[in-house]
Coordinates of C-alpha atoms in Angstrom, one line a residue:
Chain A
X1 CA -2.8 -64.1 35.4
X2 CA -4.4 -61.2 34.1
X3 CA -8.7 -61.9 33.5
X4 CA -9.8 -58.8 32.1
X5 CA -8.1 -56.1 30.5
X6 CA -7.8 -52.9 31.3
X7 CA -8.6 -52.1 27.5
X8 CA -12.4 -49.9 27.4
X9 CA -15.6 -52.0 26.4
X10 CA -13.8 -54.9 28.1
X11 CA -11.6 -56.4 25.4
X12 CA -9.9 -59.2 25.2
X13 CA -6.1 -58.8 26.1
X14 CA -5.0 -61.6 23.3
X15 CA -1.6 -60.4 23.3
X16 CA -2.0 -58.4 20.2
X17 CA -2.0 -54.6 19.7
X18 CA -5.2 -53.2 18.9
X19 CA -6.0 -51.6 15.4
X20 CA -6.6 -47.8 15.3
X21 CA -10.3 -48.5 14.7
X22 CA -10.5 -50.1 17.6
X23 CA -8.5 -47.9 19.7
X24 CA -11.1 -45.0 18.8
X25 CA -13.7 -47.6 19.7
X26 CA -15.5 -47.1 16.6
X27 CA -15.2 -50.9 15.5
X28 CA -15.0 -54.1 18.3
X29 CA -12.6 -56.4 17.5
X30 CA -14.6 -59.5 16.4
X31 CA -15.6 -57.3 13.2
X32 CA -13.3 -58.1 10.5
X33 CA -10.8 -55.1 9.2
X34 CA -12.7 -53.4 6.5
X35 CA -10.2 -53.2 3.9
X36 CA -9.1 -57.0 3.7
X37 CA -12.3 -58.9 4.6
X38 CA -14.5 -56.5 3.0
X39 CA -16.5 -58.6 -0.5
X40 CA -15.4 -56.5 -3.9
X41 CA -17.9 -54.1 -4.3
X42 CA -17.4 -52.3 -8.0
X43 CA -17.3 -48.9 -8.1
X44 CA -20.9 -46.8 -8.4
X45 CA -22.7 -49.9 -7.0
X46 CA -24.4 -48.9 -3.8
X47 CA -23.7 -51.0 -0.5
X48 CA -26.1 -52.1 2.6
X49 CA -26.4 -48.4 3.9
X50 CA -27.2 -47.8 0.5
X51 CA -24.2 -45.1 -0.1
X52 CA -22.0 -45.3 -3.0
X53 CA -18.3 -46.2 -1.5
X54 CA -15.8 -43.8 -3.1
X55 CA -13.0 -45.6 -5.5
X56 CA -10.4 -46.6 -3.3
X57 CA -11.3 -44.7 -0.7
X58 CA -12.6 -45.6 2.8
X59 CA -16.4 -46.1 3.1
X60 CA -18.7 -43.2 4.1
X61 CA -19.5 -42.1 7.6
X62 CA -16.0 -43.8 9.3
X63 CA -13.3 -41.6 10.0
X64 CA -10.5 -42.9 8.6
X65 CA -6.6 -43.2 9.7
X66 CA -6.0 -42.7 5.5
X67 CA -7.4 -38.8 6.0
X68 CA -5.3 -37.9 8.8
X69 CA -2.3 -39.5 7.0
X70 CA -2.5 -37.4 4.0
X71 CA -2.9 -34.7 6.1
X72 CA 0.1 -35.6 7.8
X73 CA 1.9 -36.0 4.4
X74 CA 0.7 -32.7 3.3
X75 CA 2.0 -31.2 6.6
X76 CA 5.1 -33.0 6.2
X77 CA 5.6 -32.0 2.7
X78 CA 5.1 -28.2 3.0
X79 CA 7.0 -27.6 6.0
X80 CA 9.7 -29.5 4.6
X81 CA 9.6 -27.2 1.3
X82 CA 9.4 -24.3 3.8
X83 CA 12.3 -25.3 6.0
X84 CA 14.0 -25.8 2.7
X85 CA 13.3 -22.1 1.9
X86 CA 14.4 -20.8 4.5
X87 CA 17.7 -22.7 4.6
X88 CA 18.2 -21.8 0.9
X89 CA 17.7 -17.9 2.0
X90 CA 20.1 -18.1 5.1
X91 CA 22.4 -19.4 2.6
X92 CA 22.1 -16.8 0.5
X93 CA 22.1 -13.9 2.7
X94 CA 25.6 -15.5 4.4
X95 CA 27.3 -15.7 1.0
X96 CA 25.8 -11.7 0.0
X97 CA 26.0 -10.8 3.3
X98 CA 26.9 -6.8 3.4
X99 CA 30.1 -5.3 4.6
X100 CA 31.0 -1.8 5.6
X101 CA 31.9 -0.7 2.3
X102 CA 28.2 -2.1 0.6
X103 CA 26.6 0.3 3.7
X104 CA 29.0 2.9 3.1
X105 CA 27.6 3.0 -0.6
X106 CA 24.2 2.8 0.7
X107 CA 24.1 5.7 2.8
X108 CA 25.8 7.3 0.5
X109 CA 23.2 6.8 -2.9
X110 CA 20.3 8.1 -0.2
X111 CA 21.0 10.1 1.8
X112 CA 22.9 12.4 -1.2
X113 CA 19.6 12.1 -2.8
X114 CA 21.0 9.7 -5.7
X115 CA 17.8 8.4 -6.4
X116 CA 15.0 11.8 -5.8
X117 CA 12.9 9.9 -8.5
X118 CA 11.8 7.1 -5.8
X119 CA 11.5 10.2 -3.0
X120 CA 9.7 12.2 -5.0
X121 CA 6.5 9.9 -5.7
X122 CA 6.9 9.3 -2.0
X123 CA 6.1 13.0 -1.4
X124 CA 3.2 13.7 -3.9
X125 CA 0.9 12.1 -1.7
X126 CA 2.5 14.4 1.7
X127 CA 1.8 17.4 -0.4
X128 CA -1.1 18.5 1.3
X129 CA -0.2 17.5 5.2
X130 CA 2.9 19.4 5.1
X131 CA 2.1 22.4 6.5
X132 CA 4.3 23.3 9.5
X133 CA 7.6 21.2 10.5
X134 CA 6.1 19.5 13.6
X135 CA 3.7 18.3 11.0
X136 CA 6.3 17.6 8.6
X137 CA 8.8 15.5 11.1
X138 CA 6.0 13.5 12.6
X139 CA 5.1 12.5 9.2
X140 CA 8.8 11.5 8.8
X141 CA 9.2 9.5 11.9
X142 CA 5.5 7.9 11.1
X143 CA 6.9 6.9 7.6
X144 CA 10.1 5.6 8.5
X145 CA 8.8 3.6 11.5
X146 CA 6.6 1.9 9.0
X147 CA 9.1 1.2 6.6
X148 CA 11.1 -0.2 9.1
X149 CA 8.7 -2.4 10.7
X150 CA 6.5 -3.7 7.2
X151 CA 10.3 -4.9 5.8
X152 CA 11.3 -6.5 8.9
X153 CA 7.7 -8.3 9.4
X154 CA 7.9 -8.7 5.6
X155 CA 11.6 -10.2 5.5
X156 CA 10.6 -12.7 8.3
X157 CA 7.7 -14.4 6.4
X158 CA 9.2 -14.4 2.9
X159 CA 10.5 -17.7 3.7
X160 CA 7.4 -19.4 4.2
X161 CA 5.0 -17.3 2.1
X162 CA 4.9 -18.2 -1.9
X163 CA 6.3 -15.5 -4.0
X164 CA 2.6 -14.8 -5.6
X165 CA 1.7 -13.8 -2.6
X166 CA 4.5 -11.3 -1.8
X167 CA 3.0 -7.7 -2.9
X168 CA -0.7 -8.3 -1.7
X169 CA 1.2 -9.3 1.8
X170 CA 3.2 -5.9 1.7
X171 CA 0.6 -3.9 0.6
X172 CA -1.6 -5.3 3.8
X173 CA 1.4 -5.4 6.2
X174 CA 2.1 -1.4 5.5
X175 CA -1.8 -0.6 5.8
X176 CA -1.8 -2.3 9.2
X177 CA 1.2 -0.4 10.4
X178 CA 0.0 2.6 9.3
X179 CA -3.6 1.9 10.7
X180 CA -1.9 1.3 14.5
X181 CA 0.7 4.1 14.1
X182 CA -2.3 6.4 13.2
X183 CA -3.6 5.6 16.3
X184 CA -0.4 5.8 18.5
X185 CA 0.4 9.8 16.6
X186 CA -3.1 10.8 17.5
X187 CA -2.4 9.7 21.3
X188 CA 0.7 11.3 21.1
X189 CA 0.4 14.7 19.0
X190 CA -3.5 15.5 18.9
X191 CA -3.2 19.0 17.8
X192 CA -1.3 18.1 14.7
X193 CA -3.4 15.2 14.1
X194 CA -6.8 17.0 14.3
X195 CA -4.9 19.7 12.2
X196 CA -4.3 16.6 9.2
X197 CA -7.8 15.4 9.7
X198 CA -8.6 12.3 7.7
X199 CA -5.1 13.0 5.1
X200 CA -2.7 10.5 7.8
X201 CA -4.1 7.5 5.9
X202 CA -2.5 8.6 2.5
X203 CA 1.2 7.8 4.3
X204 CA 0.4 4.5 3.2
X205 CA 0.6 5.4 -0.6
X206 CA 3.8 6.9 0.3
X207 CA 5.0 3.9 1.7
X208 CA 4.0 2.1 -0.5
X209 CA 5.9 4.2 -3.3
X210 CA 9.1 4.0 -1.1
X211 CA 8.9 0.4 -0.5
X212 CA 8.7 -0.2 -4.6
X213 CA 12.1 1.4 -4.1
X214 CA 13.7 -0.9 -1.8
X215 CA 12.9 -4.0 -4.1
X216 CA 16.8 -3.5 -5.0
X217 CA 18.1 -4.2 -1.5
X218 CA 15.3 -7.2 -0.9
X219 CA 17.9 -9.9 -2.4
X220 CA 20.9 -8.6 -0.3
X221 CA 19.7 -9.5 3.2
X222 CA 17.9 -8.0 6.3
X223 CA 20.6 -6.0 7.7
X224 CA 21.0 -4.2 4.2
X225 CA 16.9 -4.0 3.7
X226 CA 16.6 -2.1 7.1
X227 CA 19.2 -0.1 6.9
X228 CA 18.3 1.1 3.2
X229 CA 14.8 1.4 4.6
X230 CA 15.8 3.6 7.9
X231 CA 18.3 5.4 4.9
X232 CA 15.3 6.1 2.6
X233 CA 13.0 7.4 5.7
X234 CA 15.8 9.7 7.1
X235 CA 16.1 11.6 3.5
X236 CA 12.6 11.6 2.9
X237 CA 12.0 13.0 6.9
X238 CA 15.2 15.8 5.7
X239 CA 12.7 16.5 2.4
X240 CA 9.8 17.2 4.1
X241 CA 11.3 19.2 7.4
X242 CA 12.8 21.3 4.9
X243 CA 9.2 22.1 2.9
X244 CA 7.1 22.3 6.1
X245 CA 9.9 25.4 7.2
X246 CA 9.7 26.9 4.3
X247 CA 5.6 26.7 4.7
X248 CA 6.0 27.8 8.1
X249 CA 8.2 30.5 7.9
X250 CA 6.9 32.2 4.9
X251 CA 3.4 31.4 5.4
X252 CA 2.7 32.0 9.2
X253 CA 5.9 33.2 10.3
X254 CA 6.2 31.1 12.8
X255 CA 9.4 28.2 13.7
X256 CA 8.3 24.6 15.0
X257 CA 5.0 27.2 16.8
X258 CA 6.9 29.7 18.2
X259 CA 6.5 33.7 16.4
X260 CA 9.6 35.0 14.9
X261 CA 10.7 38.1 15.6
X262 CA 10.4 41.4 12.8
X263 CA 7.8 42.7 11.4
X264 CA 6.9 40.2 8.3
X265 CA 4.2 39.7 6.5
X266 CA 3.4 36.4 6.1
X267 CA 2.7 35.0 2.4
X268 CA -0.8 33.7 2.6
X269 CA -0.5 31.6 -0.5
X270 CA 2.2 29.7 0.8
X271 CA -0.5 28.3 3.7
X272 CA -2.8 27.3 0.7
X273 CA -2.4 24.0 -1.6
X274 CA -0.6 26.4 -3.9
X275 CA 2.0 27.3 -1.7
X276 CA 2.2 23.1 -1.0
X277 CA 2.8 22.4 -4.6
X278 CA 5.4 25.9 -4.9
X279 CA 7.6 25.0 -2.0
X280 CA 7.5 20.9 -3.1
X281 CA 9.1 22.3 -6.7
X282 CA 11.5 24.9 -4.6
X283 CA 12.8 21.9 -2.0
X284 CA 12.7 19.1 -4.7
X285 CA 14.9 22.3 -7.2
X286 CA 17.1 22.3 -4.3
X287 CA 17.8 18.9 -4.1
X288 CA 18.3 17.9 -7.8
X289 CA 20.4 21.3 -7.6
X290 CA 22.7 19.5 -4.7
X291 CA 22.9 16.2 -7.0
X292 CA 24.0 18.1 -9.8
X293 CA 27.0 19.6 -8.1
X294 CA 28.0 16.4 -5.9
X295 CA 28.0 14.6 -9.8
X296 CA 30.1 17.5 -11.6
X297 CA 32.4 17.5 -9.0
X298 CA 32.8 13.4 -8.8
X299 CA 33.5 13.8 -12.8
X300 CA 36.3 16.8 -12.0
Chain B
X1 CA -32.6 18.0 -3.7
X2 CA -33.3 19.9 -6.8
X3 CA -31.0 20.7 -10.0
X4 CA -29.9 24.2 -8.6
X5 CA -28.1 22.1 -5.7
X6 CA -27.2 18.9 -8.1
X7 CA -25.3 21.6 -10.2
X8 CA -23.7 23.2 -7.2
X9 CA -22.0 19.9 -5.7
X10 CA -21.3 18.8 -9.1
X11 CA -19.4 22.2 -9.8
X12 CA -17.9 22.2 -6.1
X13 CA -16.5 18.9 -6.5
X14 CA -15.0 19.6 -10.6
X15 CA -13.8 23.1 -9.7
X16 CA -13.9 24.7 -6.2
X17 CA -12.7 21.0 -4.3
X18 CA -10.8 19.9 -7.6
X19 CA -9.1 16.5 -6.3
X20 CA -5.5 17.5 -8.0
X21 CA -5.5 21.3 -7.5
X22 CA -7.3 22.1 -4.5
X23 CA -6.7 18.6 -2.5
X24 CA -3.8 17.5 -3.6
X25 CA -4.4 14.0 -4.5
X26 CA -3.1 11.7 -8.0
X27 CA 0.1 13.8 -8.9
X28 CA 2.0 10.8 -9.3
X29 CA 0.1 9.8 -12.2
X30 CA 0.6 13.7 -13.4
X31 CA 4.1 13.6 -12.9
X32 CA 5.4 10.1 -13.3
X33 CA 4.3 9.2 -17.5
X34 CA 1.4 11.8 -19.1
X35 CA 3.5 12.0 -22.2
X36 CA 1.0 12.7 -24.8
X37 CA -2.7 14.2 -24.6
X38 CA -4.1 10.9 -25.5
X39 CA -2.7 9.2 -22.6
X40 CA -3.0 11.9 -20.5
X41 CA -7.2 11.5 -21.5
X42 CA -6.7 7.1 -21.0
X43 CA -4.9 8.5 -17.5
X44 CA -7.6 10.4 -16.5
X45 CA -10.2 7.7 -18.0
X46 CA -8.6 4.4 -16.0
X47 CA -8.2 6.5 -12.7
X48 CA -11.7 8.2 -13.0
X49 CA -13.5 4.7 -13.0
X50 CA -11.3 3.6 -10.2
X51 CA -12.0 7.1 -8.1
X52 CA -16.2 5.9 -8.7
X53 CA -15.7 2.9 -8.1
X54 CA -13.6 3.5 -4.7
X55 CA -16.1 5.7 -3.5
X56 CA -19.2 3.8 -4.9
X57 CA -18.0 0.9 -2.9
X58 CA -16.7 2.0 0.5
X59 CA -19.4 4.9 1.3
X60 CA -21.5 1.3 2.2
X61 CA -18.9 -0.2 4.2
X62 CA -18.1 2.6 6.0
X63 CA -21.5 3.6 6.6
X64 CA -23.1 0.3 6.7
X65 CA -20.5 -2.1 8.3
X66 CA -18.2 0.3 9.9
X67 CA -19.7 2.4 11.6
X68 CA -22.9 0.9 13.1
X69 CA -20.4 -2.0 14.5
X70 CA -18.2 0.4 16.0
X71 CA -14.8 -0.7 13.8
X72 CA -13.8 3.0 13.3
X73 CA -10.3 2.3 14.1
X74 CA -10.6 0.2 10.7
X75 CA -11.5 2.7 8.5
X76 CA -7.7 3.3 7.7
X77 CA -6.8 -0.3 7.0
X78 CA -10.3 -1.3 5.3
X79 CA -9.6 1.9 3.5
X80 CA -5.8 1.1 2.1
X81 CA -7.2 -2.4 1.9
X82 CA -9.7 -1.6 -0.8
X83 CA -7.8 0.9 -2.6
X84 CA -5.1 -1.6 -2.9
X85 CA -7.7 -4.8 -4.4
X86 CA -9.3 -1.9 -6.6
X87 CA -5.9 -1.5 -8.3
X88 CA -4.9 -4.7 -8.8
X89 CA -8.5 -5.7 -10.1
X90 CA -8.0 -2.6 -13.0
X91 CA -4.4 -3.7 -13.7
X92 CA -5.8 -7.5 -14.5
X93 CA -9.0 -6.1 -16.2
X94 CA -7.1 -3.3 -18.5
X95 CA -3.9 -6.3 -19.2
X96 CA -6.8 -8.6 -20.3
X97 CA -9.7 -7.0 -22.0
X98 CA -8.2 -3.7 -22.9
X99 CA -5.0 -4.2 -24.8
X100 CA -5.3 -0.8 -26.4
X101 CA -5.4 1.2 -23.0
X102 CA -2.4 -1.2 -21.6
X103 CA -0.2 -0.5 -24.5
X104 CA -0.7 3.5 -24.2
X105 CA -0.1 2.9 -20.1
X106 CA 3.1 0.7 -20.9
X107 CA 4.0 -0.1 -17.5
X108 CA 3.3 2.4 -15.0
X109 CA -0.4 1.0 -15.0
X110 CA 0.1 0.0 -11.6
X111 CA 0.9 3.6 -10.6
X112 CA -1.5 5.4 -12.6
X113 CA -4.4 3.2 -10.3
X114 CA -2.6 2.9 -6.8
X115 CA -2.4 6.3 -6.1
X116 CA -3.1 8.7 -3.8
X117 CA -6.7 10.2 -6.0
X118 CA -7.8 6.7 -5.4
X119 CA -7.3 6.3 -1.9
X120 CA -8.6 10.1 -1.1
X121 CA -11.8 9.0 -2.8
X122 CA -12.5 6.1 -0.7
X123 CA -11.4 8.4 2.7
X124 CA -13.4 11.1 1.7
X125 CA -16.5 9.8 0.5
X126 CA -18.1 8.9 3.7
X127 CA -17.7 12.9 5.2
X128 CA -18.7 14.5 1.7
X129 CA -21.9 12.5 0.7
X130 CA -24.7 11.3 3.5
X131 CA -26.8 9.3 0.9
X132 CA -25.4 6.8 -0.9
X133 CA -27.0 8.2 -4.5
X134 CA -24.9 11.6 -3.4
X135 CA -21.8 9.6 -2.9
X136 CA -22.3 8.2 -6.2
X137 CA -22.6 11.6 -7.5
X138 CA -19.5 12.9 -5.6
X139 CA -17.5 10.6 -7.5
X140 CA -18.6 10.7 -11.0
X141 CA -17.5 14.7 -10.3
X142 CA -14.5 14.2 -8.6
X143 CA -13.4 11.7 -11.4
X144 CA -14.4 14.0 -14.0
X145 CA -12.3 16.9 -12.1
X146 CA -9.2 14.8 -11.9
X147 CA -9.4 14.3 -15.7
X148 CA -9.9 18.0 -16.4
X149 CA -6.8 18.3 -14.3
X150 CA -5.1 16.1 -16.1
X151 CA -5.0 17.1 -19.1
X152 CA -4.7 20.7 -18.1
X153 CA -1.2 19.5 -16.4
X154 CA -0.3 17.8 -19.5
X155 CA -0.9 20.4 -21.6
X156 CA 1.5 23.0 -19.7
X157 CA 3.9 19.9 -19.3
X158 CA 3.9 19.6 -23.2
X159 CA 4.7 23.3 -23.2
X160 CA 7.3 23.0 -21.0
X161 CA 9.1 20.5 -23.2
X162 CA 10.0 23.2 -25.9
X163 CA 11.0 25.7 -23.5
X164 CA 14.1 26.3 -21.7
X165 CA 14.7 26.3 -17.7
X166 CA 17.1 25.8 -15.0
X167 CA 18.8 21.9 -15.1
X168 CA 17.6 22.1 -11.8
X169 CA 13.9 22.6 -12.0
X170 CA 13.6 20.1 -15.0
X171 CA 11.4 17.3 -14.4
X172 CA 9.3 17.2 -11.2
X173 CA 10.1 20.2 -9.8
X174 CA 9.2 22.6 -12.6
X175 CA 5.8 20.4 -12.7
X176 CA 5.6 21.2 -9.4
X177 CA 5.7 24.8 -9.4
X178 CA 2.9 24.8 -12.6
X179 CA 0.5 22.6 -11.1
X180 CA 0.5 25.5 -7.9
X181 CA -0.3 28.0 -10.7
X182 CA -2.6 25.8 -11.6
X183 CA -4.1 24.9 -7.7
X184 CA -4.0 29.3 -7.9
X185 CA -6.6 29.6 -10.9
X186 CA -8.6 26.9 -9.1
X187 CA -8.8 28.3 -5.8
X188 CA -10.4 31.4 -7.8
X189 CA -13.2 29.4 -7.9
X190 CA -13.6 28.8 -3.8
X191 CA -14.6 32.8 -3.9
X192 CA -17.8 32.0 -6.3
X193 CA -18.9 29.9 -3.0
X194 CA -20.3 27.1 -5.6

């Protein structure tokens, strides 16, 4: 026959369990559970420690297994609201998922420039950068990686994040991006970056004139979101090659560094702001231009 | 620093470093919804304060927080950061206590404050001002020059409304080509060396 028990402090083995004040060893079990034995003290009046016991709560100063279970039902509650989310959006995304044709359409609308009101606020911001076509395309990649990257972090934690939430999160997931892939284009291209100076943060307005744009695609699924945001980054990157050339060329006479050949005179203005704003209304001309004529000959 | 010097970096930051013409910052607001004068002056108003304000309140954190602690590499997202709480503060404050201003915005409010003039003040104030009384200044001028450009720009834009051109320079690109007109005049005043 067992003497002593193994239980700490020596306790009597008396074939019951312990209760969880006794298992933390806050209480020994000769002292009588709180909450039956306790006399009825009213509520205000202060007890022997001279505290004033909360209203159906437990008394002051003892940690109590009635805290940790409401945090447990808290717990319990939210991630069970969450998983609900996210099992409502699966179901959603497979019923609307996209098929060829709805990508077809996609590529399509942007990359023949349906919507140039969304791509142009995205390039007033670029104006300035944009001054040769290295500069230009490195903007491009930079913009479109961080499209790609905010939406995807964005679509994963739309599940559990509440929907008040959702453009104070974007707006701090793009700024993040576009603080590391500042970093990562300075590594990688200094020349260009010294050249830009302290104008790379201003990307994020673009982005986050771009992303505005996408708010269409959002309901339709991941695979749709990305591949409208890699869609919207390609035209834009196409918008802005096409402007840092025409800088370029007329205003250095140079392509992508190298000196072109002939005797040209290179356009000064067109390596000032003014030349910026000029060949932004000349490419964006273009464009609308190109829109025009793909609609008129849809409506022949 | 005495007034001949005031008067230069005042004039310098209005006219010669003009935040629309010379830098390139808040056409979005220009192009997206100046209809009128009178909005084109609440434009210019709304995104003034918020160009102060920007630069009022991150030349300390960059120069006080930021740099002495050596978080440089955070002056990008800090930067976005603030720009971003800046905007949604004036789009609660103007939707609440200015119902007059909100109704002549109607809607693009949230472009008219998170743009790109915003976010250039708060970037550039730390390299333009090395007191925090000049910063101060710097953006009381630069605000002023955005809303001299502003209505300058709208007034051409209201111009442009009677007149005929190409279907394919209406809109942005024929605002476009007259605000580098307009970036030409302005760079006249580079050569005064104010």
């Amino acid at each position: 026959m067992k003497e002593k028990s193994d239980l700490p402090g020596g306790q009597q083995d008396s074939g019951r369990l312990p209760r969880p004040e006794e298992r933390t060893g806050l209480v020994s079990p000769e002292q009588p559970s709180g909450r039956l034995n306790r006399p009825p003290n009213p509520a205000g009046r202060p007890d022997a420690t001279g505290e004033i016991p909360r209203p159906g709560g437990p008394p002051s100063g003892e940690t109590s297994p009635r805290l940790w279970g409401s945090f447990g039902a808290l717990w319990r509650r939210e991630y069970g609201a969450a998983k609900g989310r996210i099992a409502e959006l699966a179901r959603h995304r497979t019923k609307n998922r996209p098929d060829q044709n709805h990508l077809r359409v996609l590529l399509h609308r942007r990359l023949a420039f349906r919507e140039l009101n969304v791509i142009f606020l995205g390039l007033c911001p670029l104006a300035w950068m944009i001054r040769s076509a290295p500069v230009a395309l490195m903007l491009g990649v930079l913009i479109t990686l961080t499209l790609l990257c905010s939406n995807a972090l964005i679509s994963l934690l739309s599940a559990i994040l509440p929907g008040s939430v959702g453009a104070v999160c974007r707006v701090v997931v793009i700024a993040g991006f576009i603080a590391a892939f500042e970093i990562v284009v300075t590594l990688i291209f200094p020349a260009q970056c010294r050249e830009l100076g302290s104008y790379i943060p201003l990307a994020a307005i673009s982005c986050i004139s771009l992303d505005l744009g996408l708010s269409a695609s959002r309901t339709q699924g991941i695979h749709y979101l990305l591949a409208d945001a890699v869609f919207t980054g390609l035209s834009l990157t196409v918008i802005l090659l096409l402007i840092g050339l025409l800088r370029e060329v007329l205003g250095v006479w140079t392509l992508f560094g190298i000196p072109l050949p002939g005797g040209f005179k290179p356009l000064t203005v067109m390596a000032e702001p003014a030349g910026g704003f000029l060949a932004l209304g000349a490419v964006t001309a273009l464009m609308q231009f190109l829109r025009n004529q793909g609609e008129r000959r849809q409506g022949k | 620093m005495n007034a001949a010097n005031l008067l230069g970096g005042i004039l310098a930051a209005v006219l010669a470093e003009n935040f629309v013409s010379v830098r390139m910052l808040g056409t979005e607001a220009l192009v997206k919804g100046n209809r009128s004068l009178s909005t084109a002056i609440t434009v210019g108003c709304v995104v003034g304060v918020d160009v102060l304000l920007a630069a009022v309140l991150f030349w300390p954190l960059d120069s006080w927080i930021l740099v002495p602690l050596h978080l440089d590499y955070l002056h990008t997202f800090t930067s976005v950061l603030a720009t971003a709480v800046l905007a949604r503060v004036t789009v609660i404050v103007v939707a609440r206590w200015l119902p007059g201003v909100a109704k002549r915005l109607e809607g693009f409010t949230s472009l008219a404050v998170m743009n790109s003039a915003v976010l250039g003040a708060a970037i550039f104030s730390a390299g333009s001002a090395e007191s925090f009384g000049a910063a101060v200044l710097w953006g009381a001028s630069a605000a002023l020059g955005f809303l001299l450009a502003n209505v300058l720009i709208t007034s051409i834009q209201i111009r442009l409304e009677f007149s005929t051109c190409p279907k394919a320079f209406q809109g942005f690109p024929i605002a476009m080509i007259a605000l580098g007109l307009l970036a030409l005049a302005f760079g006249g005043f580079v050569g005064l060396g104010v």
